[in-house]
PDB file of C-alpha atoms and ligand atoms in Angstrom:
ATOM      1  CA  MET A  60      29.304 -10.350 -27.190  1.00 68.00           C
ATOM      2  CA  ALA A  61      27.900 -13.804 -26.446  1.00 73.00           C
ATOM      3  CA  SER A  62      31.154 -14.973 -24.881  1.00 88.00           C
ATOM      4  CA  GLU A  63      31.306 -11.813 -22.701  1.00 91.00           C
ATOM      5  CA  LEU A  64      27.797 -12.576 -21.462  1.00 90.00           C
ATOM      6  CA  ASP A  65      28.769 -16.204 -20.829  1.00 92.00           C
ATOM      7  CA  GLU A  66      31.808 -15.008 -18.867  1.00 93.00           C
ATOM      8  CA  LEU A  67      29.662 -12.604 -16.853  1.00 91.00           C
ATOM      9  CA  GLN A  68      27.146 -15.357 -16.103  1.00 88.00           C
ATOM     10  CA  GLU A  69      29.975 -17.656 -14.969  1.00 90.00           C
ATOM     11  CA  LEU A  70      31.253 -14.938 -12.625  1.00 91.00           C
ATOM     12  CA  ILE A  71      27.774 -14.440 -11.166  1.00 89.00           C
ATOM     13  CA  ILE A  72      27.323 -18.184 -10.670  1.00 88.00           C
ATOM     14  CA  ALA A  73      30.782 -18.488  -9.099  1.00 90.00           C
ATOM     15  CA  ASP A  74      29.773 -15.780  -6.601  1.00 90.00           C
ATOM     16  CA  ALA A  75      26.430 -17.484  -5.928  1.00 89.00           C
ATOM     17  CA  ARG A  76      28.238 -20.778  -5.208  1.00 91.00           C
ATOM     18  CA  LYS A  77      29.955 -19.106  -2.250  1.00 92.00           C
ATOM     19  CA  ILE A  78      26.544 -18.572  -0.646  1.00 95.00           C
ATOM     20  CA  TYR A  79      24.082 -21.099  -2.085  1.00 97.00           C
ATOM     21  CA  SER A  80      24.096 -24.855  -2.714  1.00 97.00           C
ATOM     22  CA  GLU A  81      24.171 -26.243  -6.252  1.00 96.00           C
ATOM     23  CA  THR A  82      20.579 -27.399  -5.760  1.00 97.00           C
ATOM     24  CA  THR A  83      19.410 -23.901  -4.830  1.00 97.00           C
ATOM     25  CA  ILE A  84      21.202 -22.335  -7.804  1.00 96.00           C
ATOM     26  CA  ASP A  85      19.784 -24.986 -10.129  1.00 96.00           C
ATOM     27  CA  HIS A  86      16.188 -24.517  -8.902  1.00 98.00           C
ATOM     28  CA  ALA A  87      16.510 -20.695  -8.955  1.00 96.00           C
ATOM     29  CA  MET A  88      17.858 -20.667 -12.507  1.00 94.00           C
ATOM     30  CA  ASN A  89      15.793 -23.560 -13.898  1.00 96.00           C
ATOM     31  CA  PRO A  90      12.677 -23.610 -11.733  1.00 98.00           C
ATOM     32  CA  ARG A  91      10.376 -26.620 -12.057  1.00 98.00           C
ATOM     33  CA  ASN A  92       6.589 -26.362 -12.092  1.00 98.00           C
ATOM     34  CA  VAL A  93       6.376 -22.604 -12.755  1.00 98.00           C
ATOM     35  CA  GLY A  94       3.094 -21.056 -13.861  1.00 97.00           C
ATOM     36  CA  ASP A  95      -0.569 -21.129 -13.101  1.00 95.00           C
ATOM     37  CA  MET A  96      -2.679 -24.220 -13.755  1.00 97.00           C
ATOM     38  CA  GLU A  97      -5.935 -23.773 -15.652  1.00 95.00           C
ATOM     39  CA  ASP A  98      -7.544 -27.020 -14.479  1.00 95.00           C
ATOM     40  CA  ALA A  99      -6.333 -26.841 -10.865  1.00 96.00           C
ATOM     41  CA  ASP A 100      -8.570 -28.225  -8.116  1.00 95.00           C
ATOM     42  CA  VAL A 101      -7.229 -25.907  -5.434  1.00 95.00           C
ATOM     43  CA  PHE A 102      -5.229 -22.704  -5.233  1.00 96.00           C
ATOM     44  CA  ALA A 103      -3.748 -20.600  -2.442  1.00 96.00           C
ATOM     45  CA  ARG A 104      -1.866 -17.316  -2.234  1.00 97.00           C
ATOM     46  CA  VAL A 105       0.200 -16.423   0.818  1.00 98.00           C
ATOM     47  CA  THR A 106       2.150 -13.266   1.632  1.00 97.00           C
ATOM     48  CA  GLY A 107       5.338 -13.843   3.594  1.00 93.00           C
ATOM     49  CA  PRO A 108       6.912 -11.735   6.346  1.00 87.00           C
ATOM     50  CA  CYS A 109       8.991  -9.874   3.714  1.00 93.00           C
ATOM     51  CA  GLY A 110       5.842  -8.833   1.798  1.00 96.00           C
ATOM     52  CA  ASP A 111       6.500 -11.163  -1.138  1.00 97.00           C
ATOM     53  CA  THR A 112       3.782 -13.481  -2.344  1.00 98.00           C
ATOM     54  CA  MET A 113       3.670 -17.104  -3.431  1.00 98.00           C
ATOM     55  CA  GLU A 114       0.827 -18.903  -5.187  1.00 98.00           C
ATOM     56  CA  ILE A 115       0.442 -22.694  -5.501  1.00 98.00           C
ATOM     57  CA  TRP A 116      -2.007 -24.646  -7.650  1.00 98.00           C
ATOM     58  CA  LEU A 117      -2.692 -28.355  -7.145  1.00 97.00           C
ATOM     59  CA  LYS A 118      -4.335 -30.999  -9.289  1.00 96.00           C
ATOM     60  CA  LEU A 119      -5.592 -33.939  -7.244  1.00 95.00           C
ATOM     61  CA  LYS A 120      -6.266 -37.532  -8.132  1.00 95.00           C
ATOM     62  CA  ASN A 121      -7.634 -39.975  -5.553  1.00 91.00           C
ATOM     63  CA  GLY A 122      -6.290 -37.947  -2.632  1.00 89.00           C
ATOM     64  CA  THR A 123      -2.849 -37.670  -4.202  1.00 95.00           C
ATOM     65  CA  ILE A 124      -1.212 -34.564  -5.630  1.00 97.00           C
ATOM     66  CA  ALA A 125      -1.009 -35.377  -9.324  1.00 97.00           C
ATOM     67  CA  ASN A 126       0.444 -31.992 -10.267  1.00 98.00           C
ATOM     68  CA  ALA A 127       1.641 -28.862  -8.488  1.00 98.00           C
ATOM     69  CA  THR A 128       2.703 -25.488  -9.875  1.00 98.00           C
ATOM     70  CA  PHE A 129       3.718 -22.180  -8.347  1.00 98.00           C
ATOM     71  CA  MET A 130       4.323 -18.503  -9.023  1.00 98.00           C
ATOM     72  CA  THR A 131       6.087 -15.923  -6.873  1.00 98.00           C
ATOM     73  CA  ASP A 132       6.953 -12.265  -7.057  1.00 97.00           C
ATOM     74  CA  GLY A 133       9.750 -12.870  -4.571  1.00 94.00           C
ATOM     75  CA  CYS A 134      13.501 -13.254  -4.730  1.00 95.00           C
ATOM     76  CA  GLY A 135      15.589 -15.951  -6.440  1.00 95.00           C
ATOM     77  CA  THR A 136      15.571 -17.970  -3.227  1.00 97.00           C
ATOM     78  CA  SER A 137      11.782 -17.934  -3.156  1.00 98.00           C
ATOM     79  CA  ILE A 138      11.785 -19.213  -6.753  1.00 98.00           C
ATOM     80  CA  ALA A 139      14.084 -22.073  -5.671  1.00 98.00           C
ATOM     81  CA  SER A 140      11.848 -22.730  -2.638  1.00 98.00           C
ATOM     82  CA  GLY A 141       8.639 -22.783  -4.716  1.00 98.00           C
ATOM     83  CA  SER A 142      10.286 -25.058  -7.243  1.00 98.00           C
ATOM     84  CA  ILE A 143      11.477 -27.562  -4.660  1.00 98.00           C
ATOM     85  CA  VAL A 144       8.312 -27.511  -2.536  1.00 98.00           C
ATOM     86  CA  THR A 145       6.177 -28.356  -5.585  1.00 98.00           C
ATOM     87  CA  GLU A 146       8.621 -31.142  -6.476  1.00 98.00           C
ATOM     88  CA  LEU A 147       8.371 -32.480  -2.913  1.00 98.00           C
ATOM     89  CA  ALA A 148       4.557 -32.322  -2.988  1.00 98.00           C
ATOM     90  CA  LYS A 149       3.978 -34.088  -6.306  1.00 98.00           C
ATOM     91  CA  GLY A 150       2.989 -37.720  -5.925  1.00 98.00           C
ATOM     92  CA  LYS A 151       2.335 -37.390  -2.178  1.00 97.00           C
ATOM     93  CA  SER A 152      -1.003 -37.764  -0.457  1.00 96.00           C
ATOM     94  CA  VAL A 153      -2.567 -34.474   0.646  1.00 95.00           C
ATOM     95  CA  ASN A 154      -2.020 -35.487   4.275  1.00 94.00           C
ATOM     96  CA  LYS A 155       1.692 -36.131   3.744  1.00 96.00           C
ATOM     97  CA  ALA A 156       2.173 -32.982   1.671  1.00 97.00           C
ATOM     98  CA  ARG A 157       0.624 -30.774   4.339  1.00 95.00           C
ATOM     99  CA  ARG A 158       3.350 -31.936   6.737  1.00 97.00           C
ATOM    100  CA  ILE A 159       6.150 -30.628   4.492  1.00 98.00           C
ATOM    101  CA  SER A 160       7.835 -28.015   6.662  1.00 98.00           C
ATOM    102  CA  GLN A 161      10.204 -25.105   6.266  1.00 98.00           C
ATOM    103  CA  GLN A 162      12.940 -27.452   7.502  1.00 98.00           C
ATOM    104  CA  ASP A 163      12.069 -29.990   4.780  1.00 98.00           C
ATOM    105  CA  VAL A 164      12.368 -27.266   2.130  1.00 98.00           C
ATOM    106  CA  LEU A 165      15.683 -26.096   3.602  1.00 98.00           C
ATOM    107  CA  SER A 166      17.030 -29.663   3.716  1.00 98.00           C
ATOM    108  CA  ALA A 167      15.973 -30.374   0.131  1.00 98.00           C
ATOM    109  CA  LEU A 168      17.721 -27.180  -1.016  1.00 98.00           C
ATOM    110  CA  GLY A 169      20.889 -28.063   0.898  1.00 98.00           C
ATOM    111  CA  GLY A 170      20.340 -25.145   3.290  1.00 97.00           C
ATOM    112  CA  LEU A 171      19.948 -21.399   2.807  1.00 97.00           C
ATOM    113  CA  PRO A 172      21.694 -18.446   4.413  1.00 97.00           C
ATOM    114  CA  GLU A 173      19.903 -17.459   7.614  1.00 97.00           C
ATOM    115  CA  GLU A 174      18.590 -14.221   6.083  1.00 96.00           C
ATOM    116  CA  SER A 175      16.879 -16.237   3.316  1.00 96.00           C
ATOM    117  CA  GLU A 176      15.353 -18.961   5.458  1.00 97.00           C
ATOM    118  CA  HIS A 177      12.008 -17.131   5.514  1.00 97.00           C
ATOM    119  CA  CYS A 178      11.743 -17.754   1.740  1.00 97.00           C
ATOM    120  CA  ALA A 179      11.550 -21.491   2.503  1.00 98.00           C
ATOM    121  CA  LEU A 180       8.927 -20.695   5.151  1.00 98.00           C
ATOM    122  CA  LEU A 181       6.830 -18.847   2.558  1.00 98.00           C
ATOM    123  CA  ALA A 182       6.906 -21.918   0.292  1.00 98.00           C
ATOM    124  CA  ALA A 183       6.010 -24.325   3.133  1.00 98.00           C
ATOM    125  CA  ASN A 184       3.220 -22.019   4.374  1.00 98.00           C
ATOM    126  CA  THR A 185       1.738 -21.689   0.881  1.00 98.00           C
ATOM    127  CA  LEU A 186       1.732 -25.462   0.454  1.00 98.00           C
ATOM    128  CA  ARG A 187       0.098 -25.827   3.864  1.00 97.00           C
ATOM    129  CA  ALA A 188      -2.580 -23.268   2.901  1.00 96.00           C
ATOM    130  CA  VAL A 189      -3.421 -24.997  -0.374  1.00 97.00           C
ATOM    131  CA  THR A 190      -3.560 -28.451   1.222  1.00 96.00           C
ATOM    132  CA  LYS A 191      -5.879 -27.034   3.911  1.00 91.00           C
ATOM    133  CA  ASP A 192      -8.236 -26.112   1.060  1.00 80.00           C
ATOM    134  CA  CYS A 193      -8.051 -29.737  -0.191  1.00 79.00           C
ATOM    135  CA  LEU A 194      -9.196 -31.002   3.196  1.00 77.00           C
ATOM    136  CA  ALA A 195     -12.003 -28.402   3.326  1.00 76.00           C
ATOM    137  CA  MET A 196     -13.132 -29.546  -0.129  1.00 74.00           C
ATOM    138  CA  LYS A 197     -13.444 -33.131   1.103  1.00 63.00           C
ATOM    139  CA  ARG A 198     -15.812 -32.074   3.873  1.00 57.00           C
ATOM    140  CA  GLU A 199     -18.174 -30.316   1.481  1.00 51.00           C
ATOM    141  CA  PRO A 200     -21.363 -32.240   0.711  1.00 46.00           C
TER     142      PRO A 200
HETATM  143 FE1  FES B 439      10.755 -12.311   0.088  1.00 76.68          FE
HETATM  144 FE2  FES B 439      12.640 -14.194  -0.440  1.00 76.68          FE
HETATM  145  S1  FES B 439      10.495 -14.405  -0.428  1.00 76.68           S
HETATM  146  S2  FES B 439      12.930 -12.138   0.204  1.00 76.68           S
END
């Protein structure tokens, strides 16, 4: 039974390789930084044009993103996009992270099919929303 499941998984991955990059498949199947963050400094939730939602939590240290996590109820491509956008954000200053764009997410994933590009936009928009909250926090007395 186990070998039949392994074979089936190989077939599914072989099909996915015709459409998605190795990086996208890797981040969709083994997403980094998944889950909420209890001690987060900021949090944002954004709903994309498809109706799916992404949430990002950030932990800050001296204006730098010390940790970033995400959750999504979206597709496999949105999981890959959330995974890579949090990887891109970690270690960057808030100002640099807020400039991470849909194109940056797409480039880091090695591209996505046109019909999935909005999943990368959802990830970039959620990061932008959460970094906006960081800047608002700084202005508070
Ligand atoms: Fe909705 Fe990918 S995020 S289809």
